């Protein structure tokens, strides 16, 4: 196997650091060629000293002098700024770009990477939520594979291996239900940031952990599944499975259901996206069924977890509506993390933003930029008012 040169956008995050572990475990196969961060500069410096990439980028330019100075004794190119992220992914030596940045900020560098013909290992689901149609068109034009990293979509992707000729009846995304699965509405009203950040099964960045608690993450994954696997909304189901052992399932036209199982550990889907279509031997902990004898399943409750219903609504309406939901969600999650909005009020602000923002049925790239700005402005104003 030829060594793949990998650019990790967001190497200091939860997915980024686990991706570096995968690379470190398979030095013959993979090289960390580019590492990037936003403002955790010390962690980026440490990663660069360990992995010796060709280049590093810090999005927040204020940290550039410190980064450059700290790496001055090494032959590592050092860049700063959002534009540098878009340029670095075009480097002709890069084989694959792992999009492990969080939020809307991942969209533009992903577009640049696709245009430069790079294979994409996609963790940044917001890119497909905001602009799935555009990303699919670009990927087709440039003959670039979009390899899912999200555990549910990796599971579906693994179930589809060898099934090219066989139409899918539906996919079933599993959801852990998060820390508030069994909470009453009254308990949700009093839910704190600390409680929401305590995910039962996965260690992730703060934003996706809140999205998991509110089930917006699952809503986004429904939209992500549509674009990755070419499905209609009615073909995408969600089932709550608190043990997070079945990562998702595919039902074919003969009624047969295939599932992918394993311990909740993102290093496996990251590795599969890197090694696809091959599987690489690894030393990750193995699932032992004797230690998890019970697998249970529940219907998701879209009354207590309204975000899931809002995401389905956005998917049905299409156009720029998912982009509106994403922007409003980024605003309310940041506010929740500052203790400025209650847990259930996050959904109210998102719904009010959906009602007020300009709907565009066939958005182009510039429309997404405008929509994102408008929806953020609206959501911020709605948050400040008391009438939502
Ligand atoms: P983290 O918050 O842990 O990490 C985010 C990374 O992106 C960090 O390296 C951060 O840099 C960088 N970053 C953040 N904002 C910007 C910006 N504006 N410009 C450039 N870089 C930026 O997030 P996760 O690793 O948890 O998640 C990353 C993505 O993967 C998300 O889209 C998430 O939905 C998805 N995902 C994550 C899973 C998980 O298990 N964590 C599972 C499935 C999907 P810095 O450290 O300097 O802030
Ligand atoms: Mg997931």
Coordinates of C-alpha atoms and ligand atoms in Angstrom, one line a residue:
X1 CA 0.0 0.0 0.0
X2 CA 1.3 3.5 -0.9
X3 CA 1.6 5.8 2.1
X4 CA -1.4 8.2 2.1
X5 CA -0.6 11.9 2.9
X6 CA -3.4 13.2 5.1
X7 CA -4.4 16.7 5.9
X8 CA -6.4 17.0 9.2
X9 CA -8.5 20.1 9.4
X10 CA -9.1 20.4 13.2
X11 CA -6.3 18.2 14.4
X12 CA -6.6 19.5 18.0
X13 CA -10.2 18.4 18.4
X14 CA -11.7 15.1 19.5
X15 CA -11.8 13.6 16.0
X16 CA -8.5 15.2 15.1
X17 CA -6.6 13.7 18.0
X18 CA -8.1 10.3 17.5
X19 CA -7.2 10.5 13.8
X20 CA -3.6 11.1 14.8
X21 CA -3.7 8.0 17.0
X22 CA -4.9 6.0 13.9
X23 CA -2.0 7.5 11.8
X24 CA 0.5 6.7 14.6
X25 CA -0.7 3.1 14.8
X26 CA -0.2 2.7 11.0
X27 CA 3.0 4.6 10.1
X28 CA 3.5 2.5 6.9
X29 CA 0.1 3.5 5.6
X30 CA -0.4 7.1 6.7
X31 CA 1.4 10.3 7.1
X32 CA 0.0 13.4 8.9
X33 CA 0.9 15.9 6.2
X34 CA -1.0 19.0 7.4
X35 CA -2.3 19.8 10.8
X36 CA -4.6 22.7 11.6
X37 CA -6.3 24.3 14.6
X38 CA -8.3 27.4 15.5
X39 CA -6.8 28.7 18.8
X40 CA -5.4 25.8 20.8
X41 CA -1.9 26.8 19.7
X42 CA 0.1 24.9 22.4
X43 CA -1.6 21.6 21.4
X44 CA -0.9 22.3 17.7
X45 CA 2.8 22.9 18.5
X46 CA 3.0 19.7 20.5
X47 CA 1.3 17.7 17.7
X48 CA 3.7 19.3 15.1
X49 CA 6.8 18.4 17.1
X50 CA 5.5 14.8 17.4
X51 CA 4.2 14.2 13.9
X52 CA 6.5 16.5 11.9
X53 CA 4.0 17.5 9.2
X54 CA 4.9 19.4 6.1
X55 CA 2.8 22.3 7.2
X56 CA 0.6 23.6 10.0
X57 CA -2.2 26.2 9.9
X58 CA -3.7 28.2 12.8
X59 CA -7.0 29.7 11.8
X60 CA -6.9 32.4 14.5
X61 CA -4.1 34.7 13.2
X62 CA -3.4 36.2 16.6
X63 CA -1.5 32.9 17.4
X64 CA 0.7 33.0 14.3
X65 CA 3.8 34.6 15.9
X66 CA 3.9 32.1 18.8
X67 CA 3.4 29.2 16.4
X68 CA 6.1 30.3 14.0
X69 CA 8.6 30.9 16.8
X70 CA 7.9 27.6 18.6
X71 CA 8.5 25.6 15.3
X72 CA 11.4 27.8 14.0
X73 CA 13.9 25.0 14.5
X74 CA 11.9 22.5 12.4
X75 CA 11.4 22.4 8.6
X76 CA 7.6 22.9 9.0
X77 CA 5.8 25.5 7.0
X78 CA 3.6 27.7 9.2
X79 CA 0.5 29.6 8.0
X80 CA -2.4 31.5 9.6
X81 CA -5.9 32.5 8.7
X82 CA -9.1 31.0 7.3
X83 CA -7.9 31.6 3.7
X84 CA -4.7 29.7 4.4
X85 CA -6.9 26.7 5.3
X86 CA -8.5 26.8 1.9
X87 CA -5.1 27.1 0.2
X88 CA -3.3 24.4 2.1
X89 CA -5.8 21.7 1.2
X90 CA -4.9 22.3 -2.5
X91 CA -1.3 21.1 -2.0
X92 CA -0.6 18.6 -4.8
X93 CA 1.0 16.1 -2.4
X94 CA -2.2 15.6 -0.3
X95 CA -4.2 12.4 -1.0
X96 CA -7.0 12.8 1.6
X97 CA -8.5 15.6 3.7
X98 CA -10.1 14.7 7.0
X99 CA -12.7 17.5 7.7
X100 CA -12.7 17.5 11.5
X101 CA -13.4 21.2 12.1
X102 CA -16.6 22.0 13.8
X103 CA -19.5 23.9 12.3
X104 CA -20.2 26.0 9.2
X105 CA -16.5 27.0 9.1
X106 CA -15.8 23.6 7.6
X107 CA -17.7 24.3 4.4
X108 CA -15.3 26.5 2.5
X109 CA -12.1 24.5 3.0
X110 CA -14.1 21.3 2.0
X111 CA -15.2 22.9 -1.2
X112 CA -11.5 23.9 -2.0
X113 CA -10.3 20.3 -1.2
X114 CA -13.0 18.8 -3.5
X115 CA -12.1 21.2 -6.3
X116 CA -8.5 20.2 -5.9
X117 CA -9.5 16.6 -6.4
X118 CA -8.8 15.4 -2.9
X119 CA -10.6 12.4 -1.3
X120 CA -12.7 13.7 1.6
X121 CA -13.0 11.8 4.9
X122 CA -16.0 13.7 6.2
X123 CA -16.5 14.2 10.0
X124 CA -17.8 17.8 9.7
X125 CA -21.4 16.9 9.1
X126 CA -22.4 20.6 9.1
X127 CA -20.9 20.8 5.6
X128 CA -23.5 18.4 4.2
X129 CA -26.3 19.8 6.4
X130 CA -25.7 23.3 5.0
X131 CA -24.9 22.5 1.4
X132 CA -25.3 18.8 0.7
X133 CA -26.5 19.3 -2.9
X134 CA -23.7 21.6 -3.8
X135 CA -21.1 19.3 -2.2
X136 CA -22.5 16.2 -4.0
X137 CA -22.4 18.1 -7.4
X138 CA -18.8 19.2 -6.8
X139 CA -17.8 15.7 -5.7
X140 CA -19.3 14.2 -8.9
X141 CA -17.7 16.8 -11.1
X142 CA -14.3 16.3 -9.6
X143 CA -14.7 12.5 -9.2
X144 CA -13.9 12.8 -5.5
X145 CA -15.2 10.2 -2.9
X146 CA -16.9 11.5 0.2
X147 CA -16.0 8.9 2.9
X148 CA -18.2 9.1 6.0
X149 CA -16.5 9.3 9.4
X150 CA -19.6 9.8 11.5
X151 CA -20.1 6.4 13.2
X152 CA -23.7 6.0 12.0
X153 CA -22.9 6.8 8.4
X154 CA -19.7 4.7 8.5
X155 CA -21.9 1.8 9.8
X156 CA -24.3 2.3 6.8
X157 CA -21.3 2.5 4.4
X158 CA -19.9 -0.7 5.8
X159 CA -23.3 -2.4 5.5
X160 CA -23.5 -1.3 1.9
X161 CA -20.2 -2.9 0.9
X162 CA -20.9 -5.5 -1.8
X163 CA -24.5 -4.3 -2.2
X164 CA -24.0 -2.0 -5.2
X165 CA -26.8 -3.6 -7.2
X166 CA -29.3 -3.9 -4.4
X167 CA -31.6 -0.9 -3.7
X168 CA -32.0 0.2 -0.1
X169 CA -35.5 0.2 1.4
X170 CA -34.5 2.3 4.4
X171 CA -31.7 3.1 6.7
X172 CA -32.1 3.1 10.5
X173 CA -29.9 5.5 12.4
X174 CA -29.3 4.6 16.0
X175 CA -29.2 7.4 18.6
X176 CA -28.0 7.0 22.2
X177 CA -30.7 9.3 23.4
X178 CA -28.0 11.4 25.2
X179 CA -27.9 12.3 28.9
X180 CA -31.5 13.6 29.0
X181 CA -33.1 10.5 27.4
X182 CA -35.3 9.8 30.4
X183 CA -35.8 13.4 31.7
X184 CA -39.2 15.0 31.9
X185 CA -40.0 18.3 30.3
X186 CA -39.6 20.0 33.7
X187 CA -36.2 18.5 34.2
X188 CA -35.2 19.6 30.7
X189 CA -36.2 23.2 31.6
X190 CA -33.7 23.1 34.5
X191 CA -30.9 21.2 32.6
X192 CA -27.5 22.7 33.1
X193 CA -24.5 23.0 30.7
X194 CA -22.5 20.6 32.9
X195 CA -25.3 18.0 32.7
X196 CA -25.6 18.4 29.0
X197 CA -21.9 18.0 28.5
X198 CA -21.9 14.6 30.3
X199 CA -22.6 12.2 27.3
X200 CA -23.2 8.6 28.5
X201 CA -21.2 6.8 25.7
X202 CA -19.0 9.2 23.6
X203 CA -16.3 11.8 24.4
X204 CA -16.7 14.5 21.9
X205 CA -16.2 18.3 21.4
X206 CA -18.5 20.6 23.3
X207 CA -20.7 21.6 20.3
X208 CA -21.6 18.1 19.1
X209 CA -22.1 17.0 22.8
X210 CA -24.8 19.6 23.2
X211 CA -26.2 18.7 19.8
X212 CA -26.4 15.1 21.0
X213 CA -28.2 16.0 24.2
X214 CA -30.7 18.1 22.2
X215 CA -31.0 15.4 19.4
X216 CA -30.1 18.1 16.8
X217 CA -27.1 15.9 16.1
X218 CA -29.4 13.1 15.1
X219 CA -31.5 15.5 13.0
X220 CA -28.3 16.6 11.3
X221 CA -27.3 13.0 10.7
X222 CA -30.7 12.3 9.0
X223 CA -29.8 15.1 6.6
X224 CA -26.2 13.9 6.2
X225 CA -27.6 10.4 5.4
X226 CA -29.8 11.8 2.6
X227 CA -26.8 13.3 0.8
X228 CA -24.3 10.6 1.5
X229 CA -26.6 7.7 0.3
X230 CA -29.1 9.4 -2.0
X231 CA -32.1 8.7 0.1
X232 CA -35.6 10.2 0.4
X233 CA -36.6 11.6 3.9
X234 CA -39.1 8.7 4.3
X235 CA -36.3 6.2 3.9
X236 CA -34.4 7.5 7.0
X237 CA -35.6 6.3 10.4
X238 CA -34.2 7.0 13.8
X239 CA -34.3 4.5 16.7
X240 CA -33.0 5.2 20.2
X241 CA -30.5 2.5 21.3
X242 CA -29.0 3.6 24.6
X243 CA -26.1 1.1 24.6
X244 CA -24.5 2.6 21.4
X245 CA -23.4 -0.9 20.2
X246 CA -25.3 -1.1 17.0
X247 CA -24.0 2.0 15.1
X248 CA -26.7 1.9 12.4
X249 CA -28.6 -0.5 10.0
X250 CA -29.6 -0.9 6.4
X251 CA -32.8 -2.6 5.4
X252 CA -32.9 -3.9 1.8
X253 CA -35.8 -4.6 -0.5
X254 CA -36.2 -8.2 0.6
X255 CA -36.6 -7.1 4.2
X256 CA -33.2 -8.2 5.3
X257 CA -31.5 -5.9 7.8
X258 CA -27.7 -5.5 8.1
X259 CA -26.2 -3.8 11.1
X260 CA -22.7 -2.8 12.0
X261 CA -21.7 -3.3 15.7
X262 CA -18.8 -2.5 17.9
X263 CA -17.7 -0.6 21.0
X264 CA -18.3 3.2 20.8
X265 CA -14.8 4.3 19.6
X266 CA -14.4 6.8 16.8
X267 CA -11.0 5.4 15.8
X268 CA -12.7 2.6 13.9
X269 CA -14.8 4.7 11.6
X270 CA -11.8 7.1 11.1
X271 CA -9.6 4.2 10.2
X272 CA -12.2 2.7 7.8
X273 CA -12.5 6.1 6.0
X274 CA -8.7 6.1 5.7
X275 CA -8.3 2.5 4.6
X276 CA -11.5 2.0 2.5
X277 CA -12.1 -0.4 0.8
X278 CA -9.6 -2.3 2.8
X279 CA -9.8 -3.1 6.5
X280 CA -6.6 -2.7 8.6
X281 CA -5.7 -4.8 11.5
X282 CA -5.6 -2.8 14.8
X283 CA -5.3 -3.2 18.5
X284 CA -8.5 -1.3 19.4
X285 CA -10.6 -2.9 22.3
X286 CA -12.9 -5.6 21.1
X287 CA -16.7 -5.9 21.8
X288 CA -17.4 -8.8 24.2
X289 CA -21.2 -9.7 24.1
X290 CA -21.0 -11.3 27.5
X291 CA -20.4 -7.8 29.0
X292 CA -23.3 -6.2 27.2
X293 CA -26.1 -8.9 27.2
X294 CA -28.9 -6.4 26.6
X295 CA -29.5 -4.3 23.6
X296 CA -32.7 -2.1 23.8
X297 CA -34.6 0.1 21.3
X298 CA -37.0 3.0 21.8
X299 CA -39.0 5.4 19.7
X300 CA -37.4 8.9 19.7
X301 CA -39.6 11.5 21.5
X302 CA -39.9 14.5 19.2
X303 CA -42.0 16.4 21.7
X304 CA -39.4 16.6 24.4
X305 CA -36.6 16.6 21.7
X306 CA -38.2 19.0 19.2
X307 CA -34.9 19.6 17.3
X308 CA -35.3 16.2 15.6
X309 CA -38.7 17.2 14.2
X310 CA -37.3 20.6 13.2
X311 CA -34.4 18.9 11.3
X312 CA -36.9 16.6 9.5
X313 CA -39.0 19.6 8.6
X314 CA -35.9 21.4 7.2
X315 CA -35.1 18.3 5.2
X316 CA -38.6 18.2 3.7
X317 CA -38.6 21.8 2.8
X318 CA -35.1 21.6 1.3
X319 CA -33.4 24.6 -0.3
X320 CA -31.6 26.7 2.2
X321 CA -33.7 25.6 5.2
X322 CA -31.1 23.2 6.6
X323 CA -28.6 26.0 6.4
X324 CA -30.9 28.2 8.4
X325 CA -31.4 25.5 11.0
X326 CA -27.6 25.0 11.2
X327 CA -26.8 28.7 11.7
X328 CA -29.5 29.2 14.3
X329 CA -28.3 26.0 16.1
X330 CA -24.7 27.3 16.2
X331 CA -26.0 30.5 17.8
X332 CA -28.1 28.9 20.4
X333 CA -25.6 26.2 21.3
X334 CA -22.9 28.9 21.9
X335 CA -25.5 30.8 24.0
X336 CA -26.3 27.7 26.0
X337 CA -22.6 27.1 26.7
X338 CA -22.5 30.7 28.0
X339 CA -25.6 29.9 30.2
X340 CA -27.7 32.5 28.3
X341 CA -30.5 30.3 27.2
X342 CA -32.4 27.3 28.7
X343 CA -32.2 23.9 27.1
X344 CA -35.8 23.8 25.6
X345 CA -35.6 27.5 24.5
X346 CA -32.9 26.5 22.1
X347 CA -35.5 24.7 19.9
X348 CA -37.9 27.7 20.2
X349 CA -35.2 30.1 18.9
X350 CA -34.4 27.7 16.0
X351 CA -38.1 27.4 15.1
X352 CA -38.6 31.2 15.2
X353 CA -35.5 31.7 13.0
X354 CA -36.9 29.1 10.5
X355 CA -40.1 31.1 10.3
X356 CA -38.4 34.5 9.8
X357 CA -35.4 33.8 7.5
X358 CA -35.6 34.2 3.8
X359 CA -36.4 30.9 2.1
X360 CA -34.5 30.1 -1.1
X361 CA -35.5 26.9 -2.9
X362 CA -32.4 26.6 -5.1
X363 CA -29.5 28.2 -3.3
X364 CA -26.0 28.6 -4.8
X365 CA -22.8 29.0 -2.8
X366 CA -23.2 32.8 -2.3
X367 CA -26.8 32.2 -1.1
X368 CA -25.6 29.9 1.6
X369 CA -23.1 32.6 2.8
X370 CA -25.9 35.1 2.9
X371 CA -28.4 32.7 4.5
X372 CA -25.8 31.8 7.2
X373 CA -25.3 35.5 8.1
X374 CA -29.0 36.3 8.0
X375 CA -30.0 33.3 10.2
X376 CA -27.3 34.1 12.7
X377 CA -28.4 37.7 13.0
X378 CA -32.1 36.7 13.3
X379 CA -31.3 34.0 15.9
X380 CA -29.2 36.4 18.0
X381 CA -32.0 39.0 17.9
X382 CA -34.7 36.4 18.8
X383 CA -32.5 35.3 21.7
X384 CA -32.4 38.8 23.0
X385 CA -36.1 39.3 22.8
X386 CA -38.4 37.5 25.2
X387 CA -41.2 36.8 22.7
X388 CA -40.1 33.5 21.2
Ligands
LIG1 P1 -13.8 19.6 18.7 O1 -14.5 20.9 19.2 O2 -13.3 18.7 19.6 O3 -12.7 20.1 17.6 C1 -12.9 21.0 16.6 C2 -11.6 21.2 15.9 O4 -11.9 22.2 14.9 C3 -10.5 21.8 16.7 O5 -9.3 21.4 16.2 C4 -10.7 23.3 16.6 O6 -9.5 24.0 16.9 C5 -11.0 23.4 15.1 N1 -11.8 24.6 14.8 C6 -13.0 25.0 15.5 N2 -13.4 26.1 14.9 C7 -12.6 26.4 13.8 C8 -12.6 27.4 12.9 N3 -13.5 28.4 12.9 N4 -11.6 27.4 12.0 C9 -10.7 26.4 12.0 N5 -10.6 25.4 12.9 C10 -11.6 25.4 13.8 O7 -14.9 18.9 17.7 P2 -15.1 17.4 17.4 O8 -13.8 16.8 17.0 O9 -15.9 16.7 18.4 O10 -16.0 17.4 16.1 C11 -15.5 17.9 14.8 C12 -16.5 17.6 13.7 O11 -16.7 16.2 13.7 C13 -17.9 18.2 14.0 O12 -18.4 18.6 12.8 C14 -18.7 17.1 14.6 O13 -20.1 17.2 14.4 C15 -18.1 15.9 13.9 N6 -18.2 14.6 14.6 C16 -17.5 14.4 15.8 C17 -17.6 13.2 16.5 C18 -16.9 13.0 17.7 O14 -16.9 11.9 18.3 N7 -16.2 14.0 18.3 C19 -18.4 12.1 15.9 C20 -19.0 12.4 14.6 C21 -18.9 13.6 14.0 P3 -9.1 24.5 18.4 O15 -8.8 23.2 19.1 O16 -7.9 25.3 18.2 O17 -10.3 25.1 18.9
LIG2 MG1 -22.8 10.3 14.9

